[in-house]
Amino acid sequence: MSFFDLTDFDDHEQVVYCSDKETGLKAIIAVHNTNLGPSAGGCRFWNYDNDQDALQDVLRLSKGMTYKNAMAGLKLGGGKAVIIGNPKQLKSDALFKAFGRAVNNLNGRYYTAEDVNITTADMAIVNQETEFVSGLEGKSGNPGPFTALGTFLGIKAAVKFKLGRDDLNGIRVAVQGLGSVGYSLCERLHEAGAKLVVTDINQATLDKAASELDAKVVGLDEIYSQDVDVFSPCALGASINDDTICQLKAVIVAGCANNQLARAHHDQALMDAGILYAPDYVINAGGIINVALEIYPEPYCATEATKLVENIYNTLMKVFEKAQQTKQPTGIVADEMAREIIALK
């Protein structure tokens, strides 16, 4: 099959394969669309089963960033990068410098930042080779807390729309994935009075959640069938699929993971099942909103970033209301709204 015929290719402007023999760097940078401004999106370091999976991931993620940045009202296009391999074995200053040179070769068409398995310290090393980096300590810093805040507010919006509740006291939430963002989200939910059910591959983190947040711990495959109000995917993508939708007892799907739907038709499947879906790239935009204010020429301001993140609540309510009026799935509605903004029709 031709590259241009791939299901996840969406008229991407540029896809660059990067390698450096000395450091072991193998990376793909995808620039999806720059209508609104330079593309921006994080870089994840993941041990993909094969290069095809890495390509699929970066194509989907970069498109998602285009829509995410548009719906967040940012003057940025969508891009993403993936570094292929085991981060525990391959991470080195030299590798991140090589990646920085690859980013720099795009001459500002793509701004990178931290994502899965990459830290702000790693990005500081990338920054030694290129100025096109955001999310640096001393500036906007770790975007995770802002992603968690936006997701928390998105869950409140979904609960208000679906259940008619203004608060989360007693609301049951199943959280899949307790990384830095997922755990921060759980802390906010616990403080708001929500009842938590959690799962993760890290037992120490699960023990901490049980102790500190009074969370019920369940197995990785058990999280879908929990008797809860909200299912919150906060791990990697494609957790909403043919096998899992039929297990869900939740009436809301709202989490901070990217690409939660395995395929586009699962948006309709959730709607048919009476489940309200908060489109992932709308609800999890807090991190890129924070990072964007570092890219803009004006000095970074955390207060301004927080105000913009808080608007995620209102944006989601508009999506939910339009979906109800048009009897369309929320994901399709959000896509249409994003395309209108970036003039991709």
Coordinates of N, CA, C and O in Angstrom, one line a residue, residues 253-331:
V253 N -17.7 9.1 29.0 CA -16.3 8.8 28.8 C -15.6 10.1 28.7 O -15.9 10.9 27.8
A254 N -14.7 10.4 29.6 CA -14.0 11.7 29.6 C -12.6 11.5 30.3 O -12.6 11.2 31.5
G255 N -11.6 11.6 29.5 CA -10.2 11.4 30.1 C -9.2 12.1 29.4 O -9.5 12.8 28.4
C256 N -7.9 12.0 29.8 CA -6.9 12.9 29.3 C -6.0 12.1 28.2 O -5.1 12.7 27.7
A257 N -6.3 10.9 27.9 CA -5.5 10.1 26.9 C -5.7 10.7 25.5 O -6.8 11.2 25.2
N258 N -4.7 10.6 24.7 CA -4.9 11.0 23.3 C -5.5 9.8 22.5 O -5.2 8.6 22.9
N259 N -6.2 10.0 21.4 CA -6.7 9.0 20.5 C -7.4 7.9 21.3 O -7.1 6.7 21.1
Q260 N -8.4 8.2 22.1 CA -9.1 7.3 22.9 C -9.9 6.3 22.1 O -10.0 5.1 22.4
L261 N -10.4 6.8 21.0 CA -11.2 5.9 20.1 C -10.3 5.1 19.2 O -9.5 5.7 18.5
A262 N -10.5 3.8 19.1 CA -9.6 3.0 18.3 C -9.9 3.3 16.8 O -8.9 3.4 16.0
R263 N -11.1 3.6 16.5 CA -11.5 4.0 15.1 C -12.6 5.0 15.2 O -13.4 5.1 16.2
A264 N -12.8 5.7 14.1 CA -13.8 6.8 14.1 C -15.2 6.3 14.4 O -16.0 7.0 15.0
H265 N -15.6 5.1 13.9 CA -16.9 4.7 14.1 C -17.3 4.4 15.6 O -18.5 4.3 15.9
H266 N -16.3 4.4 16.4 CA -16.6 4.1 17.9 C -17.2 5.4 18.5 O -17.8 5.3 19.6
D267 N -17.1 6.5 17.9 CA -17.8 7.7 18.3 C -19.3 7.5 18.2 O -20.1 7.7 19.2
Q268 N -19.8 6.9 17.1 CA -21.2 6.6 16.9 C -21.6 5.5 17.8 O -22.7 5.5 18.4
A269 N -20.7 4.5 18.0 CA -21.0 3.4 18.9 C -21.3 3.9 20.3 O -22.2 3.3 21.0
L270 N -20.5 4.8 20.8 CA -20.8 5.3 22.2 C -22.1 6.1 22.2 O -22.9 5.9 23.2
M271 N -22.4 6.8 21.2 CA -23.7 7.6 21.2 C -24.8 6.6 21.2 O -25.8 6.7 21.9
D272 N -24.7 5.5 20.4 CA -25.8 4.5 20.3 C -26.0 3.8 21.6 O -27.1 3.3 21.9
A273 N -24.9 3.7 22.4 CA -25.0 3.1 23.7 C -25.5 4.0 24.8 O -25.5 3.7 26.0
G274 N -25.8 5.3 24.4 CA -26.2 6.3 25.4 C -25.1 6.8 26.3 O -25.4 7.4 27.4
I275 N -23.9 6.8 25.8 CA -22.7 7.2 26.5 C -22.3 8.6 25.9 O -22.0 8.7 24.7
L276 N -22.1 9.6 26.8 CA -21.6 10.9 26.4 C -20.1 10.9 26.3 O -19.4 10.6 27.3
Y277 N -19.5 11.2 25.2 CA -18.1 11.2 25.0 C -17.6 12.6 24.9 O -18.0 13.4 24.1
A278 N -16.6 12.9 25.7 CA -15.9 14.2 25.7 C -14.7 14.0 24.7 O -13.7 13.4 25.1
P279 N -14.8 14.6 23.5 CA -13.7 14.4 22.5 C -12.3 14.7 23.2 O -12.1 15.7 23.8
D280 N -11.4 13.7 23.0 CA -10.2 13.7 23.7 C -9.3 15.0 23.5 O -8.8 15.6 24.4
Y281 N -9.3 15.4 22.2 CA -8.4 16.6 21.9 C -9.0 17.9 22.4 O -8.3 18.9 22.4
V282 N -10.3 17.9 22.8 CA -10.9 19.1 23.4 C -10.6 19.1 24.9 O -10.1 20.1 25.5
I283 N -10.9 17.9 25.6 CA -10.8 17.9 27.0 C -9.3 17.9 27.5 O -9.1 18.4 28.6
N284 N -8.4 17.4 26.7 CA -7.0 17.3 27.2 C -6.1 18.4 26.7 O -4.9 18.2 26.7
A285 N -6.7 19.5 26.3 CA -5.9 20.6 25.7 C -5.1 21.5 26.6 O -4.4 22.4 26.2
G286 N -5.3 21.2 27.9 CA -4.7 22.1 28.9 C -3.2 22.2 28.8 O -2.6 23.3 28.9
G287 N -2.5 21.1 28.5 CA -1.1 21.1 28.4 C -0.6 22.0 27.3 O 0.4 22.8 27.4
I288 N -1.1 21.8 26.1 CA -0.7 22.6 24.9 C -1.1 24.0 25.1 O -0.3 24.9 24.6
I289 N -2.1 24.3 25.8 CA -2.5 25.7 26.0 C -1.4 26.4 26.8 O -0.9 27.5 26.5
N290 N -0.9 25.7 27.9 CA 0.1 26.2 28.7 C 1.4 26.4 27.9 O 2.1 27.4 28.0
V291 N 1.8 25.4 27.1 CA 3.0 25.4 26.3 C 2.9 26.5 25.3 O 3.9 27.2 25.0
A292 N 1.7 26.7 24.7 CA 1.6 27.7 23.6 C 2.0 29.1 24.0 O 2.5 29.9 23.3
L293 N 1.7 29.4 25.3 CA 2.0 30.8 25.8 C 3.5 31.0 25.9 O 3.9 32.1 26.0
E294 N 4.3 29.9 25.9 CA 5.7 30.0 25.8 C 6.2 30.2 24.4 O 7.2 30.9 24.2
I295 N 5.5 29.7 23.4 CA 5.8 29.9 22.0 C 5.5 31.3 21.5 O 6.2 31.9 20.7
Y296 N 4.4 31.9 22.0 CA 4.0 33.2 21.6 C 5.0 34.2 22.0 O 5.8 34.0 23.0
P297 N 5.1 35.3 21.3 CA 6.1 36.3 21.5 C 5.9 37.0 22.9 O 6.9 37.5 23.5
E298 N 4.7 37.1 23.4 CA 4.5 37.7 24.7 C 5.1 36.9 25.8 O 5.2 35.6 25.7
P299 N 5.5 37.5 26.9 CA 6.1 36.7 28.1 C 5.1 35.7 28.6 O 3.9 36.0 28.7
Y300 N 5.5 34.5 29.0 CA 4.7 33.5 29.6 C 4.0 34.0 30.9 O 4.7 34.6 31.7
C301 N 2.7 33.6 31.0 CA 2.0 34.0 32.2 C 1.1 32.8 32.6 O 0.2 32.5 31.9
A302 N 1.4 32.3 33.8 CA 0.6 31.1 34.3 C -0.8 31.4 34.6 O -1.7 30.6 34.3
T303 N -1.1 32.7 35.0 CA -2.5 33.1 35.3 C -3.3 33.1 34.0 O -4.4 32.6 34.0
E304 N -2.7 33.6 32.9 CA -3.4 33.7 31.6 C -3.6 32.2 31.1 O -4.6 31.9 30.6
A305 N -2.6 31.4 31.3 CA -2.7 30.0 30.9 C -3.9 29.3 31.6 O -4.7 28.6 31.0
T306 N -4.0 29.6 32.9 CA -5.1 28.9 33.7 C -6.4 29.4 33.2 O -7.4 28.6 33.1
K307 N -6.6 30.7 32.9 CA -7.8 31.2 32.4 C -8.2 30.5 31.1 O -9.4 30.2 30.9
L308 N -7.3 30.3 30.2 CA -7.5 29.7 28.9 C -7.9 28.2 29.1 O -8.8 27.7 28.4
V309 N -7.3 27.6 30.0 CA -7.6 26.2 30.3 C -9.0 26.1 30.9 O -9.8 25.1 30.5
E310 N -9.4 27.0 31.7 CA -10.7 26.9 32.3 C -11.8 27.0 31.2 O -12.9 26.6 31.5
N311 N -11.5 27.6 30.1 CA -12.5 27.7 29.0 C -12.8 26.4 28.3 O -13.8 26.3 27.6
I312 N -12.0 25.3 28.6 CA -12.3 24.0 28.1 C -13.7 23.6 28.5 O -14.4 22.9 27.8
Y313 N -14.1 23.9 29.7 CA -15.5 23.6 30.2 C -16.5 24.2 29.2 O -17.4 23.5 28.8
N314 N -16.4 25.4 28.9 CA -17.4 26.1 28.0 C -17.3 25.5 26.6 O -18.4 25.3 25.9
T315 N -16.1 25.2 26.1 CA -16.0 24.6 24.8 C -16.7 23.3 24.7 O -17.4 23.0 23.7
L316 N -16.5 22.5 25.7 CA -17.2 21.1 25.7 C -18.7 21.3 25.8 O -19.4 20.5 25.1
M317 N -19.2 22.2 26.6 CA -20.6 22.4 26.6 C -21.2 22.8 25.3 O -22.3 22.3 24.9
K318 N -20.4 23.6 24.5 CA -20.9 23.9 23.1 C -20.9 22.7 22.3 O -21.9 22.5 21.5
V319 N -19.9 21.8 22.4 CA -19.9 20.6 21.6 C -21.1 19.7 22.0 O -21.8 19.2 21.1
F320 N -21.3 19.5 23.3 CA -22.4 18.7 23.7 C -23.7 19.2 23.3 O -24.6 18.4 22.8
E321 N -23.9 20.5 23.4 CA -25.2 21.1 23.0 C -25.4 21.0 21.5 O -26.6 20.6 21.0
K322 N -24.4 21.2 20.7 CA -24.6 21.1 19.2 C -24.8 19.6 18.8 O -25.6 19.3 17.9
A323 N -24.2 18.7 19.5 CA -24.4 17.3 19.2 C -25.8 16.9 19.5 O -26.4 16.1 18.8
Q324 N -26.3 17.4 20.6 CA -27.7 17.1 21.0 C -28.7 17.7 20.0 O -29.6 17.0 19.6
Q325 N -28.4 18.9 19.5 CA -29.3 19.5 18.6 C -29.3 18.9 17.2 O -30.3 18.7 16.5
T326 N -28.1 18.4 16.8 CA -28.0 17.8 15.4 C -28.1 16.3 15.4 O -28.1 15.7 14.4
K327 N -28.2 15.7 16.6 CA -28.3 14.3 16.8 C -27.1 13.6 16.1 O -27.2 12.6 15.5
Q328 N -25.9 14.2 16.3 CA -24.7 13.6 15.8 C -23.7 13.3 17.0 O -23.8 13.9 18.1
P329 N -22.8 12.4 16.8 CA -21.8 12.0 17.8 C -21.0 13.3 18.1 O -20.7 14.1 17.3
T330 N -20.6 13.4 19.4 CA -19.8 14.5 19.8 C -18.5 14.7 19.1 O -18.0 15.8 18.8
G331 N -17.8 13.5 18.8 CA -16.6 13.6 18.0 C -16.7 14.2 16.7 O -15.8 15.0 16.2

